[in-house]
PDB file of C-alpha atoms in Angstrom:
ATOM      1  CA  MET A 143       0.862  -3.131  10.871  1.00 48.00           C
ATOM      2  CA  PRO A 144       3.681  -5.152   9.232  1.00 51.00           C
ATOM      3  CA  ALA A 145       3.835  -8.925   9.219  1.00 46.00           C
ATOM      4  CA  LYS A 146       4.583 -10.777  12.439  1.00 48.00           C
ATOM      5  CA  GLU A 147       8.240 -11.431  13.161  1.00 46.00           C
ATOM      6  CA  LYS A 148      10.372 -13.197  10.572  1.00 40.00           C
ATOM      7  CA  SER A 149      14.079 -14.024  10.459  1.00 38.00           C
ATOM      8  CA  ILE A 150      15.222 -10.461   9.810  1.00 37.00           C
ATOM      9  CA  GLY A 151      15.719  -9.655  13.472  1.00 42.00           C
ATOM     10  CA  MET A 152      16.751 -13.062  14.715  1.00 39.00           C
ATOM     11  CA  VAL A 153      20.082 -14.810  15.119  1.00 38.00           C
ATOM     12  CA  TRP A 154      19.442 -17.870  12.982  1.00 35.00           C
ATOM     13  CA  ASP A 155      22.756 -18.589  11.273  1.00 44.00           C
ATOM     14  CA  SER A 156      26.024 -17.028  10.186  1.00 62.00           C
ATOM     15  CA  MET A 157      25.492 -17.197   6.425  1.00 83.00           C
ATOM     16  CA  VAL A 158      26.739 -14.179   4.521  1.00 92.00           C
ATOM     17  CA  ARG A 159      24.333 -13.065   1.800  1.00 94.00           C
ATOM     18  CA  ILE A 160      25.974 -11.452  -1.218  1.00 98.00           C
ATOM     19  CA  ALA A 161      24.566 -10.143  -4.499  1.00 98.00           C
ATOM     20  CA  ILE A 162      26.866  -9.461  -7.451  1.00 98.00           C
ATOM     21  CA  CYS A 163      26.163  -7.436 -10.581  1.00 98.00           C
ATOM     22  CA  ASP A 164      28.152  -7.310 -13.817  1.00 97.00           C
ATOM     23  CA  ASP A 165      26.963  -7.214 -17.424  1.00 95.00           C
ATOM     24  CA  ASP A 166      29.993  -9.272 -18.476  1.00 95.00           C
ATOM     25  CA  GLU A 167      28.707 -12.840 -18.049  1.00 96.00           C
ATOM     26  CA  LYS A 168      32.186 -14.365 -17.985  1.00 96.00           C
ATOM     27  CA  SER A 169      33.353 -11.968 -15.276  1.00 96.00           C
ATOM     28  CA  LEU A 170      30.076 -12.444 -13.368  1.00 97.00           C
ATOM     29  CA  ASN A 171      30.380 -16.237 -13.292  1.00 97.00           C
ATOM     30  CA  ASP A 172      34.077 -16.049 -12.446  1.00 97.00           C
ATOM     31  CA  LEU A 173      33.418 -13.792  -9.442  1.00 98.00           C
ATOM     32  CA  GLN A 174      30.597 -15.997  -8.168  1.00 97.00           C
ATOM     33  CA  CYS A 175      32.761 -19.121  -8.366  1.00 97.00           C
ATOM     34  CA  ARG A 176      35.704 -17.442  -6.632  1.00 97.00           C
ATOM     35  CA  ILE A 177      33.552 -16.148  -3.751  1.00 97.00           C
ATOM     36  CA  ASN A 178      32.002 -19.587  -3.214  1.00 96.00           C
ATOM     37  CA  LYS A 179      35.462 -21.151  -3.235  1.00 95.00           C
ATOM     38  CA  ILE A 180      36.890 -18.682  -0.686  1.00 95.00           C
ATOM     39  CA  LEU A 181      33.906 -18.886   1.688  1.00 92.00           C
ATOM     40  CA  PRO A 182      32.503 -22.406   1.306  1.00 90.00           C
ATOM     41  CA  ASN A 183      29.509 -23.181   3.541  1.00 86.00           C
ATOM     42  CA  ARG A 184      29.371 -19.592   4.816  1.00 87.00           C
ATOM     43  CA  VAL A 185      28.033 -17.643   1.834  1.00 93.00           C
ATOM     44  CA  THR A 186      25.057 -17.497  -0.528  1.00 95.00           C
ATOM     45  CA  VAL A 187      25.713 -15.612  -3.766  1.00 97.00           C
ATOM     46  CA  THR A 188      23.147 -14.452  -6.308  1.00 98.00           C
ATOM     47  CA  ALA A 189      24.386 -13.231  -9.694  1.00 98.00           C
ATOM     48  CA  HIS A 190      22.716 -10.466 -11.752  1.00 98.00           C
ATOM     49  CA  ASN A 191      23.703  -9.285 -15.221  1.00 97.00           C
ATOM     50  CA  ASN A 192      21.811  -5.996 -15.053  1.00 96.00           C
ATOM     51  CA  PRO A 193      20.913  -3.377 -12.415  1.00 96.00           C
ATOM     52  CA  PHE A 194      17.160  -3.924 -12.733  1.00 96.00           C
ATOM     53  CA  SER A 195      17.518  -7.582 -11.738  1.00 97.00           C
ATOM     54  CA  LEU A 196      19.801  -6.621  -8.838  1.00 98.00           C
ATOM     55  CA  VAL A 197      17.576  -3.880  -7.428  1.00 96.00           C
ATOM     56  CA  THR A 198      14.407  -5.972  -7.845  1.00 96.00           C
ATOM     57  CA  TYR A 199      16.054  -8.843  -5.972  1.00 96.00           C
ATOM     58  CA  ILE A 200      17.261  -6.653  -3.115  1.00 94.00           C
ATOM     59  CA  CYS A 201      14.166  -4.477  -2.719  1.00 89.00           C
ATOM     60  CA  ASP A 202      11.258  -6.723  -3.659  1.00 88.00           C
ATOM     61  CA  GLU A 203      12.445 -10.238  -2.954  1.00 90.00           C
ATOM     62  CA  MET A 204      14.894  -9.836  -0.066  1.00 88.00           C
ATOM     63  CA  LYS A 205      13.489  -6.587   1.414  1.00 81.00           C
ATOM     64  CA  GLY A 206      17.074  -5.469   2.014  1.00 85.00           C
ATOM     65  CA  ARG A 207      18.063  -8.663   3.845  1.00 84.00           C
ATOM     66  CA  ILE A 208      21.480  -9.047   2.252  1.00 91.00           C
ATOM     67  CA  ASP A 209      24.892  -8.188   3.618  1.00 93.00           C
ATOM     68  CA  ALA A 210      26.841  -6.943   0.618  1.00 97.00           C
ATOM     69  CA  VAL A 211      26.823  -6.087  -3.077  1.00 98.00           C
ATOM     70  CA  TYR A 212      29.771  -6.569  -5.409  1.00 98.00           C
ATOM     71  CA  ILE A 213      28.977  -4.322  -8.367  1.00 97.00           C
ATOM     72  CA  SER A 214      30.805  -3.301 -11.518  1.00 96.00           C
ATOM     73  CA  ILE A 215      31.304   0.444 -11.918  1.00 93.00           C
ATOM     74  CA  ARG A 216      30.635   0.277 -15.641  1.00 89.00           C
ATOM     75  CA  LEU A 217      27.366  -1.326 -16.747  1.00 91.00           C
ATOM     76  CA  LYS A 218      25.729  -1.032 -20.146  1.00 88.00           C
ATOM     77  CA  GLY A 219      23.585   2.094 -20.059  1.00 86.00           C
ATOM     78  CA  HIS A 220      24.075   2.481 -16.312  1.00 90.00           C
ATOM     79  CA  ASN A 221      26.543   3.733 -13.764  1.00 90.00           C
ATOM     80  CA  GLY A 222      27.300   1.222 -11.018  1.00 94.00           C
ATOM     81  CA  ILE A 223      28.034   3.986  -8.518  1.00 94.00           C
ATOM     82  CA  ARG A 224      24.594   5.516  -9.005  1.00 94.00           C
ATOM     83  CA  VAL A 225      22.981   2.087  -8.733  1.00 96.00           C
ATOM     84  CA  ALA A 226      24.792   1.554  -5.425  1.00 95.00           C
ATOM     85  CA  GLN A 227      23.623   4.972  -4.221  1.00 93.00           C
ATOM     86  CA  SER A 228      20.007   4.079  -4.973  1.00 93.00           C
ATOM     87  CA  ILE A 229      20.348   0.823  -3.007  1.00 93.00           C
ATOM     88  CA  LEU A 230      21.921   2.555  -0.014  1.00 90.00           C
ATOM     89  CA  LYS A 231      19.194   5.188  -0.045  1.00 84.00           C
ATOM     90  CA  GLU A 232      16.730   2.484   0.997  1.00 83.00           C
ATOM     91  CA  PHE A 233      19.058   0.063   2.794  1.00 86.00           C
ATOM     92  CA  PRO A 234      22.063   1.910   4.259  1.00 84.00           C
ATOM     93  CA  ASP A 235      23.376  -1.141   6.153  1.00 85.00           C
ATOM     94  CA  ILE A 236      24.326  -2.998   2.959  1.00 93.00           C
ATOM     95  CA  LYS A 237      28.079  -3.068   2.319  1.00 96.00           C
ATOM     96  CA  ILE A 238      29.264  -2.069  -1.147  1.00 97.00           C
ATOM     97  CA  ILE A 239      32.323  -3.446  -2.944  1.00 97.00           C
ATOM     98  CA  PHE A 240      33.076  -2.022  -6.378  1.00 96.00           C
ATOM     99  CA  VAL A 241      34.801  -3.954  -9.148  1.00 96.00           C
ATOM    100  CA  SER A 242      36.213  -2.498 -12.351  1.00 91.00           C
ATOM    101  CA  ASP A 243      38.763  -2.953 -15.117  1.00 86.00           C
ATOM    102  CA  ASP A 244      39.110   0.817 -15.318  1.00 76.00           C
ATOM    103  CA  ILE A 245      40.706   2.712 -12.430  1.00 74.00           C
ATOM    104  CA  GLU A 246      40.066   6.077 -14.121  1.00 71.00           C
ATOM    105  CA  ASN A 247      36.639   6.326 -12.483  1.00 68.00           C
ATOM    106  CA  ALA A 248      37.769   4.905  -9.140  1.00 72.00           C
ATOM    107  CA  ARG A 249      37.905   8.359  -7.533  1.00 74.00           C
ATOM    108  CA  ASP A 250      34.110   8.621  -7.856  1.00 78.00           C
ATOM    109  CA  ILE A 251      33.435   5.523  -5.732  1.00 86.00           C
ATOM    110  CA  PHE A 252      34.011   7.429  -2.496  1.00 82.00           C
ATOM    111  CA  LYS A 253      30.671   9.153  -2.977  1.00 81.00           C
ATOM    112  CA  VAL A 254      29.264   5.841  -1.720  1.00 87.00           C
ATOM    113  CA  ASN A 255      31.879   4.975   0.930  1.00 88.00           C
ATOM    114  CA  PRO A 256      32.477   1.373  -0.206  1.00 94.00           C
ATOM    115  CA  ILE A 257      34.344  -1.060   2.020  1.00 95.00           C
ATOM    116  CA  TYR A 258      36.596  -2.237  -0.837  1.00 95.00           C
ATOM    117  CA  PHE A 259      37.571  -1.748  -4.487  1.00 95.00           C
ATOM    118  CA  ILE A 260      38.777  -4.632  -6.655  1.00 94.00           C
ATOM    119  CA  THR A 261      40.262  -4.465 -10.136  1.00 92.00           C
ATOM    120  CA  LYS A 262      39.744  -6.951 -12.945  1.00 91.00           C
ATOM    121  CA  PRO A 263      40.990  -9.503 -13.761  1.00 92.00           C
ATOM    122  CA  TYR A 264      40.332 -10.775 -10.260  1.00 95.00           C
ATOM    123  CA  ASN A 265      43.163 -11.531  -7.890  1.00 94.00           C
ATOM    124  CA  ASP A 266      42.252 -14.085  -5.226  1.00 95.00           C
ATOM    125  CA  ASP A 267      44.367 -12.375  -2.568  1.00 96.00           C
ATOM    126  CA  TYR A 268      42.480  -9.080  -2.908  1.00 96.00           C
ATOM    127  CA  LEU A 269      39.127 -10.812  -3.251  1.00 97.00           C
ATOM    128  CA  ARG A 270      39.841 -12.892  -0.146  1.00 96.00           C
ATOM    129  CA  ASP A 271      40.847  -9.749   1.742  1.00 97.00           C
ATOM    130  CA  SER A 272      37.596  -8.024   0.782  1.00 97.00           C
ATOM    131  CA  LEU A 273      35.543 -11.021   1.924  1.00 96.00           C
ATOM    132  CA  TYR A 274      37.390 -11.358   5.231  1.00 94.00           C
ATOM    133  CA  LYS A 275      36.886  -7.649   5.865  1.00 94.00           C
ATOM    134  CA  LEU A 276      33.177  -8.061   5.104  1.00 94.00           C
ATOM    135  CA  VAL A 277      32.812 -11.073   7.412  1.00 90.00           C
ATOM    136  CA  SER A 278      34.724  -9.280  10.168  1.00 89.00           C
ATOM    137  CA  MET A 279      32.385  -6.285   9.949  1.00 87.00           C
ATOM    138  CA  ILE A 280      29.299  -8.498  10.023  1.00 83.00           C
ATOM    139  CA  ASP A 281      30.560 -10.566  12.957  1.00 79.00           C
ATOM    140  CA  GLU A 282      31.351  -7.407  14.889  1.00 76.00           C
ATOM    141  CA  GLU A 283      27.837  -6.085  14.305  1.00 72.00           C
ATOM    142  CA  GLU A 284      26.259  -9.362  15.377  1.00 64.00           C
ATOM    143  CA  VAL A 285      28.002  -9.250  18.750  1.00 64.00           C
ATOM    144  CA  ASP A 286      25.544  -6.552  19.839  1.00 77.00           C
ATOM    145  CA  LEU A 287      22.580  -8.655  20.945  1.00 77.00           C
ATOM    146  CA  LEU A 288      19.416  -8.106  22.969  1.00 84.00           C
ATOM    147  CA  THR A 289      17.646 -10.976  24.757  1.00 83.00           C
ATOM    148  CA  LEU A 290      13.941 -10.635  25.545  1.00 87.00           C
ATOM    149  CA  GLY A 291      11.121 -12.849  26.797  1.00 80.00           C
ATOM    150  CA  CYS A 292       8.506 -13.628  24.128  1.00 81.00           C
ATOM    151  CA  ALA A 293       4.891 -12.638  24.753  1.00 72.00           C
ATOM    152  CA  ASP A 294       4.076 -16.239  23.814  1.00 70.00           C
ATOM    153  CA  SER A 295       5.556 -17.988  26.872  1.00 62.00           C
ATOM    154  CA  ARG A 296       5.881 -21.232  24.918  1.00 65.00           C
ATOM    155  CA  LYS A 297       8.697 -19.634  22.873  1.00 68.00           C
ATOM    156  CA  GLY A 298      10.772 -18.657  25.902  1.00 75.00           C
ATOM    157  CA  LEU A 299      13.595 -16.179  25.319  1.00 81.00           C
ATOM    158  CA  THR A 300      14.542 -14.625  21.991  1.00 82.00           C
ATOM    159  CA  THR A 301      17.906 -13.128  21.020  1.00 81.00           C
ATOM    160  CA  ILE A 302      17.848 -10.200  18.596  1.00 84.00           C
ATOM    161  CA  MET A 303      20.627  -8.532  16.618  1.00 82.00           C
ATOM    162  CA  THR A 304      20.153  -4.875  17.524  1.00 87.00           C
ATOM    163  CA  ARG A 305      21.430  -3.676  14.139  1.00 84.00           C
ATOM    164  CA  ASN A 306      18.242  -5.094  12.591  1.00 85.00           C
ATOM    165  CA  ILE A 307      15.934  -3.106  14.872  1.00 92.00           C
ATOM    166  CA  TYR A 308      14.278  -0.030  13.347  1.00 94.00           C
ATOM    167  CA  TYR A 309      12.284   1.062  16.383  1.00 97.00           C
ATOM    168  CA  ILE A 310      10.778  -0.260  19.596  1.00 97.00           C
ATOM    169  CA  GLU A 311       7.221   0.569  20.602  1.00 97.00           C
ATOM    170  CA  SER A 312       5.557   0.206  24.006  1.00 95.00           C
ATOM    171  CA  GLN A 313       1.913  -0.879  24.072  1.00 90.00           C
ATOM    172  CA  LYS A 314       0.386  -1.388  27.526  1.00 82.00           C
ATOM    173  CA  ARG A 315       2.109  -4.403  29.107  1.00 82.00           C
ATOM    174  CA  VAL A 316       4.114  -5.502  26.054  1.00 90.00           C
ATOM    175  CA  ILE A 317       6.619  -4.022  23.620  1.00 93.00           C
ATOM    176  CA  ASN A 318       6.812  -4.464  19.857  1.00 94.00           C
ATOM    177  CA  VAL A 319      10.278  -4.606  18.310  1.00 95.00           C
ATOM    178  CA  HIS A 320       9.990  -3.505  14.684  1.00 94.00           C
ATOM    179  CA  TYR A 321      12.304  -4.546  11.871  1.00 89.00           C
ATOM    180  CA  PHE A 322      12.123  -3.450   8.229  1.00 81.00           C
ATOM    181  CA  ASP A 323       8.854  -5.225   7.397  1.00 79.00           C
ATOM    182  CA  SER A 324       8.110  -7.342  10.470  1.00 84.00           C
ATOM    183  CA  TYR A 325       7.885  -7.158  14.247  1.00 89.00           C
ATOM    184  CA  GLY A 326       8.038  -9.274  17.389  1.00 90.00           C
ATOM    185  CA  THR A 327       6.078  -8.897  20.635  1.00 91.00           C
ATOM    186  CA  TYR A 328       7.765  -9.318  24.022  1.00 91.00           C
ATOM    187  CA  TYR A 329       7.167  -8.817  27.735  1.00 88.00           C
ATOM    188  CA  SER A 330       9.395  -6.004  28.972  1.00 88.00           C
ATOM    189  CA  LYS A 331       9.460  -2.332  29.932  1.00 89.00           C
ATOM    190  CA  LEU A 332      10.807   0.333  27.624  1.00 92.00           C
ATOM    191  CA  ASP A 333      12.821   1.856  30.478  1.00 92.00           C
ATOM    192  CA  ASP A 334      14.603  -1.458  31.050  1.00 91.00           C
ATOM    193  CA  ILE A 335      15.392  -1.924  27.356  1.00 92.00           C
ATOM    194  CA  GLU A 336      16.614   1.649  26.979  1.00 92.00           C
ATOM    195  CA  GLY A 337      19.260   1.025  29.615  1.00 89.00           C
ATOM    196  CA  ARG A 338      20.518  -2.069  27.771  1.00 89.00           C
ATOM    197  CA  LEU A 339      20.933  -0.462  24.339  1.00 89.00           C
ATOM    198  CA  ARG A 340      23.973   1.327  22.967  1.00 84.00           C
ATOM    199  CA  SER A 341      24.205   5.023  22.173  1.00 83.00           C
ATOM    200  CA  ASN A 342      22.957   4.556  18.608  1.00 88.00           C
ATOM    201  CA  PHE A 343      19.435   4.249  20.055  1.00 95.00           C
ATOM    202  CA  VAL A 344      17.459   7.266  21.246  1.00 96.00           C
ATOM    203  CA  ARG A 345      14.199   7.636  23.195  1.00 97.00           C
ATOM    204  CA  THR A 346      12.058   9.959  21.055  1.00 97.00           C
ATOM    205  CA  HIS A 347       8.830   9.589  23.019  1.00 96.00           C
ATOM    206  CA  GLN A 348       7.483   7.935  26.154  1.00 94.00           C
ATOM    207  CA  SER A 349       6.403   5.033  23.935  1.00 96.00           C
ATOM    208  CA  TYR A 350       9.210   4.858  21.350  1.00 98.00           C
ATOM    209  CA  ILE A 351      12.926   4.105  21.029  1.00 97.00           C
ATOM    210  CA  VAL A 352      14.532   4.583  17.595  1.00 97.00           C
ATOM    211  CA  ASN A 353      17.672   3.096  16.041  1.00 95.00           C
ATOM    212  CA  ILE A 354      19.525   6.215  14.841  1.00 94.00           C
ATOM    213  CA  ASP A 355      21.272   4.156  12.119  1.00 88.00           C
ATOM    214  CA  LYS A 356      17.851   3.690  10.495  1.00 90.00           C
ATOM    215  CA  VAL A 357      16.978   7.407  10.485  1.00 92.00           C
ATOM    216  CA  LYS A 358      16.706   9.051   7.081  1.00 88.00           C
ATOM    217  CA  LYS A 359      15.870  12.555   8.292  1.00 89.00           C
ATOM    218  CA  ILE A 360      13.871  14.596  10.780  1.00 92.00           C
ATOM    219  CA  THR A 361      10.603  16.104   9.538  1.00 90.00           C
ATOM    220  CA  LYS A 362       7.866  18.243  11.079  1.00 87.00           C
ATOM    221  CA  GLU A 363       5.962  15.047  11.840  1.00 90.00           C
ATOM    222  CA  GLY A 364       8.865  13.317  13.609  1.00 94.00           C
ATOM    223  CA  VAL A 365      11.712  10.967  12.743  1.00 96.00           C
ATOM    224  CA  LEU A 366      11.495   9.511   9.223  1.00 94.00           C
ATOM    225  CA  LEU A 367      13.050   6.044   9.012  1.00 92.00           C
ATOM    226  CA  TYR A 368      14.346   4.223   5.958  1.00 85.00           C
ATOM    227  CA  GLY A 369      11.332   2.297   4.719  1.00 82.00           C
ATOM    228  CA  GLY A 370       8.950   5.227   5.198  1.00 88.00           C
ATOM    229  CA  LYS A 371       7.781   4.937   8.815  1.00 93.00           C
ATOM    230  CA  THR A 372       7.617   8.181  10.836  1.00 96.00           C
ATOM    231  CA  ILE A 373       8.115   7.997  14.615  1.00 97.00           C
ATOM    232  CA  PRO A 374       6.824  10.885  16.772  1.00 96.00           C
ATOM    233  CA  ILE A 375       9.073  13.059  18.943  1.00 97.00           C
ATOM    234  CA  SER A 376       7.546  14.419  22.137  1.00 95.00           C
ATOM    235  CA  ARG A 377       7.836  18.155  22.806  1.00 93.00           C
ATOM    236  CA  SER A 378       9.887  17.649  25.952  1.00 94.00           C
ATOM    237  CA  ARG A 379      12.462  15.529  24.094  1.00 94.00           C
ATOM    238  CA  TYR A 380      12.486  17.368  20.753  1.00 93.00           C
ATOM    239  CA  LYS A 381      15.601  19.518  21.236  1.00 93.00           C
ATOM    240  CA  ALA A 382      17.770  16.750  22.702  1.00 94.00           C
ATOM    241  CA  VAL A 383      16.609  14.152  20.163  1.00 95.00           C
ATOM    242  CA  THR A 384      17.164  16.386  17.124  1.00 94.00           C
ATOM    243  CA  GLU A 385      20.641  17.338  18.349  1.00 93.00           C
ATOM    244  CA  ILE A 386      21.627  13.691  18.847  1.00 92.00           C
ATOM    245  CA  ILE A 387      20.282  12.596  15.463  1.00 92.00           C
ATOM    246  CA  ASN A 388      21.685  15.568  13.524  1.00 88.00           C
ATOM    247  CA  ARG A 389      25.092  14.970  15.088  1.00 86.00           C
ATOM    248  CA  HIS A 390      24.933  11.347  14.001  1.00 80.00           C
ATOM    249  CA  LEU A 391      23.764  12.164  10.469  1.00 74.00           C
ATOM    250  CA  SER A 392      26.562  14.707  10.033  1.00 70.00           C
ATOM    251  CA  TYR A 393      29.113  11.869  10.355  1.00 59.00           C
ATOM    252  CA  ILE A 394      27.534   9.774   7.614  1.00 54.00           C
TER     253      ILE A 394
END
């Protein structure tokens, strides 16, 4: 069982978490300063001069809890597009913005579906536009909220950003809402919650609801989520669930 609930699923603040990666130290520092200047008091930026540092930070330290990555296409001994692909393989909700002083390879960035592409040297107007687009996307996602009563009555009600939910599990008189590496326990019925969620959630089993955006693929054992957890699909729901999920995955 993962750790008890942490901030991953909760609405704590509106800080935008950004990681940037460029092996050119001057360009790296310049980008970090410009982002902080454009979004003062709304952004935290971590700078990395190599892909190993970036991936370690995102996967091991932050467990995917960042909003966006600004990454150079050309890195010494590495391809920024492939690095971005490896990050999205584990954390598909992270937004990617590519930066480059060479537009020759720009056609390859669409393998990753980035939200923006910026050329060097940096232009504040384009950088500002990319950041405003990022913030707009995040704010839109955070509008979709779910309010539940905590199993610990002393904590009252809790508001959850549904985009951070991986799956919801019913256990006797309580439900467990699971995030990437944590969970929260609440008093509610799965039937009631199902009716309050958008169409990107699907009931796979009498005891489980899954966020389709977190589905990696369907296997013989059930629904495989990013992060490695497999959720069972009941026989009676198998056909409908697989059709819904496959339709969703075909659009990605």
